[in-house]
Short mmCIF file of C-alpha atoms in Angstrom, two decimals:
data_model
loop_
_atom_site.label_atom_id
_atom_site.label_comp_id
_atom_site.label_asym_id
_atom_site.label_seq_id
_atom_site.Cartn_x
_atom_site.Cartn_y
_atom_site.Cartn_z
CA MET A 103 39.70 105.54 90.02
CA SER A 104 42.79 104.91 87.86
CA LYS A 105 43.08 108.62 87.09
CA ASP A 106 43.08 109.44 90.80
CA ASN A 107 45.79 106.86 91.44
CA LEU A 108 47.84 108.21 88.56
CA ASN A 109 47.48 111.77 89.86
CA LYS A 110 48.54 110.62 93.32
CA LEU A 111 51.59 108.90 91.88
CA ILE A 112 52.44 111.99 89.87
CA GLN A 113 52.17 114.09 93.03
CA LYS A 114 54.39 111.61 94.88
CA LYS A 115 56.96 111.83 92.07
CA VAL A 116 56.95 115.60 92.23
CA ASN A 117 57.43 115.48 96.01
CA PHE A 118 60.17 112.91 95.59
CA THR A 119 61.94 115.06 92.99
CA ASN A 120 61.76 118.09 95.29
CA GLU A 121 63.12 116.04 98.16
CA LEU A 122 65.99 114.81 95.99
CA GLN A 123 66.79 118.40 95.07
CA SER A 124 66.83 119.42 98.72
CA LEU A 125 69.04 116.44 99.56
CA ARG A 126 71.50 117.41 96.86
CA GLU A 127 71.68 120.90 98.35
CA LYS A 128 72.23 119.41 101.81
CA ILE A 129 75.01 117.18 100.47
CA GLU A 130 76.73 120.21 98.92
CA LYS A 131 76.49 122.11 102.22
CA GLY A 132 77.60 119.25 104.49
CA GLY A 133 76.40 116.15 106.31
CA ALA A 134 77.14 113.74 103.46
CA GLU A 135 76.91 110.55 105.53
CA THR A 136 73.33 111.04 106.79
CA ALA A 137 72.31 112.36 103.38
CA VAL A 138 73.68 109.26 101.66
CA GLU A 139 71.79 107.00 104.05
CA LYS A 140 68.60 108.90 103.33
CA LEU A 141 69.33 108.75 99.61
CA VAL A 142 69.59 104.97 99.79
CA SER A 143 66.21 104.75 101.51
CA LEU A 144 64.74 107.15 98.94
CA LYS A 145 66.13 105.01 96.16
CA GLN A 146 64.29 102.02 97.57
CA SER A 147 61.08 104.05 97.80
CA LEU A 148 61.67 105.18 94.22
CA LYS A 149 61.76 101.59 93.08
CA GLU A 150 58.48 100.98 94.91
CA LEU A 151 56.93 104.00 93.16
CA GLU A 152 58.10 102.67 89.80
CA ARG A 153 56.41 99.37 90.54
CA GLN A 154 53.20 101.16 91.50
CA GLU A 155 53.41 103.26 88.36
CA LEU A 156 53.67 100.14 86.23
CA GLU A 157 50.61 98.74 87.97
CA VAL A 158 48.66 101.96 87.36
CA GLU A 159 49.74 102.01 83.71
CA SER A 160 48.65 98.41 83.25
CA LEU A 161 45.32 99.28 84.88
CA SER A 162 44.93 102.29 82.60
CA ASN A 163 45.71 100.14 79.58
CA SER A 164 43.10 97.63 80.65
CA VAL A 165 40.55 100.46 81.06
CA LEU A 166 41.40 101.78 77.60
CA GLU A 167 41.11 98.32 76.10
CA ALA A 168 37.70 97.92 77.76
CA GLU A 169 36.66 101.29 76.32
CA VAL A 170 37.85 100.24 72.89
CA ARG A 171 35.89 97.01 73.13
CA ARG A 172 32.83 98.98 74.22
CA LEU A 173 33.13 101.26 71.22
CA GLU A 174 33.57 98.30 68.92
CA ASP A 175 30.42 96.76 70.36
CA GLN A 176 28.58 100.04 69.79
CA ILE A 177 29.73 100.09 66.18
CA GLU A 178 28.64 96.52 65.67
CA ASN A 179 25.24 97.23 67.28
CA GLY A 180 24.53 100.13 64.92
CA VAL A 181 25.30 103.14 67.08
CA ASP A 182 25.72 106.47 65.31
CA SER A 183 29.08 106.30 63.54
CA GLU A 184 29.66 110.05 63.59
CA ASP A 185 30.07 110.22 67.38
CA VAL A 186 32.48 107.28 67.53
CA PRO A 187 35.49 108.91 65.75
CA ASP A 188 35.14 112.04 67.84
CA GLU A 189 35.17 110.04 71.05
CA LEU A 190 38.08 107.95 69.82
CA ASP A 191 40.04 111.07 68.92
CA ARG A 192 39.34 112.54 72.32
CA LEU A 193 40.43 109.39 74.12
CA LEU A 194 43.51 109.10 71.91
CA SER A 195 44.55 112.70 72.53
CA GLU A 196 44.04 112.30 76.27
CA SER A 197 46.07 109.08 76.26
CA GLU A 198 48.88 110.69 74.24
CA ALA A 199 48.94 113.65 76.63
CA LYS A 200 49.12 111.35 79.63
CA ILE A 201 51.86 109.26 78.01
CA GLY A 202 53.88 112.38 77.15
CA SER A 203 53.54 113.72 80.68
CA ALA A 204 54.48 110.34 82.14
CA LYS A 205 57.55 110.13 79.86
CA ARG A 206 58.71 113.60 80.90
CA GLU A 207 58.26 112.77 84.56
CA LEU A 208 60.03 109.45 84.06
CA ALA A 209 62.96 111.19 82.34
CA ALA A 210 63.25 113.71 85.18
CA LYS A 211 63.05 110.92 87.71
CA LEU A 212 65.72 108.89 85.89
CA ARG A 213 68.04 111.90 85.84
CA ALA A 214 67.54 112.34 89.57
CA VAL A 215 68.16 108.63 90.14
CA LEU A 216 71.37 108.75 88.09
CA ALA A 217 72.57 111.76 90.07
CA VAL A 218 71.87 109.94 93.33
CA GLN A 219 73.58 106.82 91.98
CA ARG A 220 76.70 108.81 91.13
CA GLN A 221 76.76 110.29 94.63
CA ILE A 222 76.37 106.81 96.15
CA ASP A 223 79.17 105.47 93.94
CA ASP A 224 81.45 108.27 95.13
CA VAL A 225 81.16 106.96 98.70
CA PRO A 226 83.69 104.08 99.19
CA SER A 227 82.26 100.75 100.24
CA GLN A 228 83.32 98.73 103.28
CA SER A 229 85.55 96.41 101.23
CA GLU A 230 87.28 99.39 99.60
CA LEU A 231 87.86 100.97 103.01
CA VAL A 232 89.37 97.69 104.24
CA GLN A 233 91.67 97.56 101.20
CA TYR A 234 92.71 101.18 101.77
CA GLU A 235 93.41 100.43 105.43
CA CYS A 236 95.49 97.34 104.59
CA ARG A 237 97.48 99.24 101.98
CA LEU A 238 98.10 102.17 104.34
CA SER A 239 99.22 99.72 107.04
CA GLU A 240 101.68 98.12 104.60
CA LEU A 241 103.01 101.52 103.57
CA ASN A 242 103.36 102.54 107.22
CA ALA A 243 105.29 99.35 107.97
CA GLN A 244 107.60 99.97 105.00
CA ILE A 245 108.16 103.57 106.06
CA GLN A 246 108.91 102.55 109.65
CA GLY A 247 111.34 99.87 108.46
CA LYS A 248 113.13 102.30 106.15
CA LEU A 249 113.24 104.94 108.90
CA GLN A 250 114.72 102.47 111.38
CA GLN A 251 117.31 101.36 108.81
CA THR A 252 118.21 104.97 108.01
CA ARG A 253 118.62 105.82 111.70
CA LYS A 254 120.86 102.80 112.15
CA TYR A 255 123.02 103.86 109.19
CA TYR A 256 123.31 107.43 110.48
CA ALA A 257 124.22 106.22 113.96
CA THR A 258 126.87 103.88 112.52
CA TYR A 259 128.24 106.67 110.33
CA ASN A 260 128.49 109.09 113.24
CA ALA A 261 130.17 106.44 115.39
CA LEU A 262 132.73 105.62 112.69
CA LEU A 263 133.36 109.32 112.08
CA GLU A 264 134.04 109.87 115.76
CA ILE A 265 136.34 106.83 115.84
CA LYS A 266 138.21 108.29 112.87
CA GLU A 267 138.66 111.61 114.69
CA TYR A 268 140.05 109.87 117.77
CA MET A 269 142.41 107.76 115.67
CA LEU A 270 143.68 110.87 113.87
CA LYS A 271 144.29 112.61 117.22
CA GLU A 272 146.08 109.55 118.54
CA THR A 273 148.24 109.32 115.41
CA SER A 274 149.08 113.02 115.60
CA LEU A 275 150.06 112.65 119.26
CA LEU A 276 152.28 109.65 118.58
CA ASN A 277 153.98 111.39 115.66
CA SER A 278 154.62 114.47 117.81
CA ILE A 279 156.13 112.37 120.59
CA SER A 280 158.26 110.38 118.13
CA SER A 281 159.64 113.51 116.43
CA GLN A 282 160.53 115.33 119.67
CA PHE A 283 161.69 112.40 121.76
CA GLN A 284 165.33 112.29 120.58
CA GLU A 285 165.83 116.06 121.04
CA ALA A 286 164.17 116.06 124.47
CA ILE A 287 166.09 113.07 125.85
CA ASN A 288 169.52 114.63 125.19
CA SER A 289 169.07 117.48 127.73
CA THR A 290 167.81 117.65 131.31
CA ASP A 291 165.36 120.45 130.58
CA GLY A 292 164.05 118.57 127.58
CA ARG A 293 163.50 115.46 129.67
CA MET A 294 161.61 117.45 132.31
CA LYS A 295 159.45 119.09 129.65
CA LEU A 296 158.80 115.69 128.11
CA ILE A 297 157.82 114.23 131.49
CA ASN A 298 155.52 117.17 132.25
CA SER A 299 154.00 116.90 128.81
CA MET A 300 153.39 113.17 129.24
CA GLU A 301 151.85 113.75 132.67
CA GLY A 302 149.49 116.34 131.13
CA ILE A 303 148.59 113.89 128.39
CA ILE A 304 147.92 111.19 130.99
CA LYS A 305 145.71 113.52 133.05
CA GLY A 306 143.76 114.55 129.97
CA SER A 307 143.36 110.92 128.97
CA GLN A 308 142.15 110.03 132.46
CA GLN A 309 139.62 112.87 132.39
CA LYS A 310 138.35 111.71 129.01
CA LEU A 311 138.23 108.15 130.31
CA ARG A 312 136.14 109.20 133.32
CA LYS A 313 133.81 111.16 131.07
CA VAL A 314 133.44 108.21 128.70
CA GLN A 315 132.84 105.82 131.58
CA LEU A 316 130.18 108.16 132.99
CA GLY A 317 128.43 108.32 129.64
CA LEU A 318 128.72 104.56 129.28
CA HIS A 319 127.20 104.12 132.72
CA GLU A 320 124.25 106.36 131.79
CA GLU A 321 123.70 104.50 128.54
CA GLN A 322 123.88 101.22 130.40
CA LYS A 323 121.16 102.43 132.76
CA VAL A 324 118.95 103.34 129.80
CA CYS A 325 119.65 99.96 128.23
CA ASP A 326 118.80 98.12 131.46
CA ALA A 327 115.54 100.07 131.82
CA LEU A 328 114.58 99.23 128.25
CA LYS A 329 115.39 95.57 128.84
CA GLU A 330 113.15 95.55 131.93
CA LYS A 331 110.31 97.06 129.91
CA TYR A 332 110.92 94.49 127.19
CA PHE A 333 110.81 91.61 129.66
CA ALA A 334 107.62 92.99 131.25
CA ALA A 335 106.01 93.31 127.83
CA SER A 336 107.05 89.75 126.96
CA ALA A 337 105.51 88.47 130.19
CA GLU A 338 102.30 90.37 129.47
CA GLN A 339 102.24 88.94 125.97
CA ARG A 340 102.60 85.40 127.31
CA HIS A 341 99.75 86.13 129.72
CA CYS A 342 97.58 87.26 126.81
CA TYR A 343 98.41 84.09 124.90
CA SER A 344 97.38 82.01 127.91
CA LEU A 345 94.07 83.90 128.09
CA LEU A 346 93.45 83.32 124.40
CA LYS A 347 94.19 79.64 124.83
CA ALA A 348 91.79 79.46 127.78
CA LEU A 349 89.06 81.00 125.64
CA GLN A 350 89.18 77.98 123.35
CA TYR A 351 87.36 75.91 125.99
CA PRO A 352 83.58 76.40 126.35
CA GLY A 353 82.24 77.95 129.53
CA ASN A 354 85.12 80.36 130.08
CA TYR A 355 83.82 83.26 127.99
CA ASN A 356 81.90 85.06 130.72
CA PHE A 357 84.77 84.71 133.19
CA LEU A 358 87.57 85.80 130.85
CA ALA A 359 85.85 88.44 128.74
CA LEU A 360 86.90 91.39 130.91
CA SER A 361 90.41 90.00 131.47
CA LEU A 362 90.88 89.51 127.75
CA SER A 363 89.83 93.06 126.92
CA LEU A 364 92.17 94.51 129.54
CA ALA A 365 95.00 92.22 128.49
CA THR A 366 94.54 93.12 124.84
CA THR A 367 94.77 96.82 125.61
CA THR A 368 97.86 96.32 127.74
CA GLN A 369 99.39 94.07 125.11
CA MET A 370 99.03 96.70 122.40
CA ARG A 371 100.72 99.28 124.61
CA ASN A 372 103.52 96.89 125.50
CA VAL A 373 104.07 95.94 121.87
CA GLN A 374 104.52 99.62 121.06
CA ARG A 375 106.97 99.92 123.96
CA MET A 376 108.82 96.83 122.71
CA ARG A 377 109.19 98.32 119.24
CA TYR A 378 110.41 101.59 120.69
CA SER A 379 112.87 99.71 122.92
CA GLU A 380 114.23 97.77 119.96
CA GLU A 381 114.72 100.98 117.99
CA VAL A 382 116.53 102.63 120.90
CA LEU A 383 118.72 99.56 121.39
CA LEU A 384 119.62 99.58 117.70
CA GLN A 385 120.41 103.29 117.88
CA THR A 386 122.48 103.08 121.07
CA SER A 387 124.52 100.00 120.11
CA PRO A 388 126.94 101.97 117.82
CA GLU A 389 127.35 104.60 120.57
CA ILE A 390 128.32 101.88 123.08
CA GLU A 391 130.93 100.70 120.57
CA VAL A 392 132.25 104.28 120.42
CA PHE A 393 132.50 104.38 124.24
CA ASN A 394 134.42 101.10 124.22
CA HIS A 395 136.75 102.46 121.55
CA ARG A 396 137.28 105.64 123.58
CA HIS A 397 138.11 103.49 126.57
CA ALA A 398 140.65 101.52 124.57
CA THR A 399 142.12 104.69 123.03
CA ALA A 400 142.55 106.29 126.43
CA TYR A 401 144.38 103.26 127.79
CA GLN A 402 146.57 103.10 124.70
CA SER A 403 147.51 106.76 125.20
CA HIS A 404 148.20 106.03 128.85
CA ALA A 405 150.45 103.12 127.90
CA HIS A 406 152.39 105.25 125.44
#
C-alpha cells in the first residue's frame, strides 16, 4: 500500500514538474499575470505534496522498522541465518534506491520551486506599487511646479525685453526731436516739417494705442472667462465638501451615494480646470503689464 502511494506521489511530482515547465514557457511567451497567479496556486499544492511525501516516508520507515523487527524475531526464534542477510541486503538495496530516487526528485522539485519563487519575487507587491505611485506623484508635482516657474520666468523675461525695446524706441525718438528742434524752429519750412512729423508720430502712437487696447480687451475677456470657471469650480468644491459632511451622519449613505460619486468626478475635473486657470493667469499677468506700459508709452509720446 505504501509503495502504491509513493508511486502515485512520484507521478504527481512528475506531472507537477511538467506543468511548471509549461508555465515557464507560457511566462516567456506572454500572459505573465495569469501565469503568476497559477504559479502561486501550484506552489501551495506543492507544499501539500511535500507534506504528503513526508507522511508516506514516515509510513515507509515504520514498515521497514516492522520488517526489521520481524527479521530480528526470526533470528531469535532460530530461523535459518543464511536467508536473513540476503533478505536484509535486498531490502537495504531497495531502500537505498528509493531514497536516491526520492532525493533526485526532491532536488528537481526544489529547483523548480526556486525558479517559481524568483519569478514571483520579480512581480512587485501591492505595497511596492503604492510606493512607486506615491513617488511618481511627487515627481510629477515637482516637475509641474518647476515647469510653471519656468514659464513664469520666460513670460517675465519676454515682457521686460519688450519694455526695453519700447523704451529704446522712445529714447531714440526724443533724442531725434531734441537734436532737430532748434534747426527746424528757425525756418517756416522746418516748422511745417516738424509739425507734420509730430502729427505722423501722434497718428502712429494712436494706432499702436488702439492695437494695444484691443489686445488688452481680448486678454481681459480671457481673464474674465477663467475667473468664471474658477468661481464655478470653487462653488462645486464647496458643494462636494457639504456632501462629504452630510455623509458623516448615519442614514444618509443610500441617498447621497450617487450624488457623491458624481460630485467627486466633477470636482476632479474642476480642480484640473482651476490649476490650468491659475497657470494661464500667471502667464498672462506679465503680458497685461506690458499692455499697460505700452499704453503709458503711447500717451507719453503723445504728450511730447
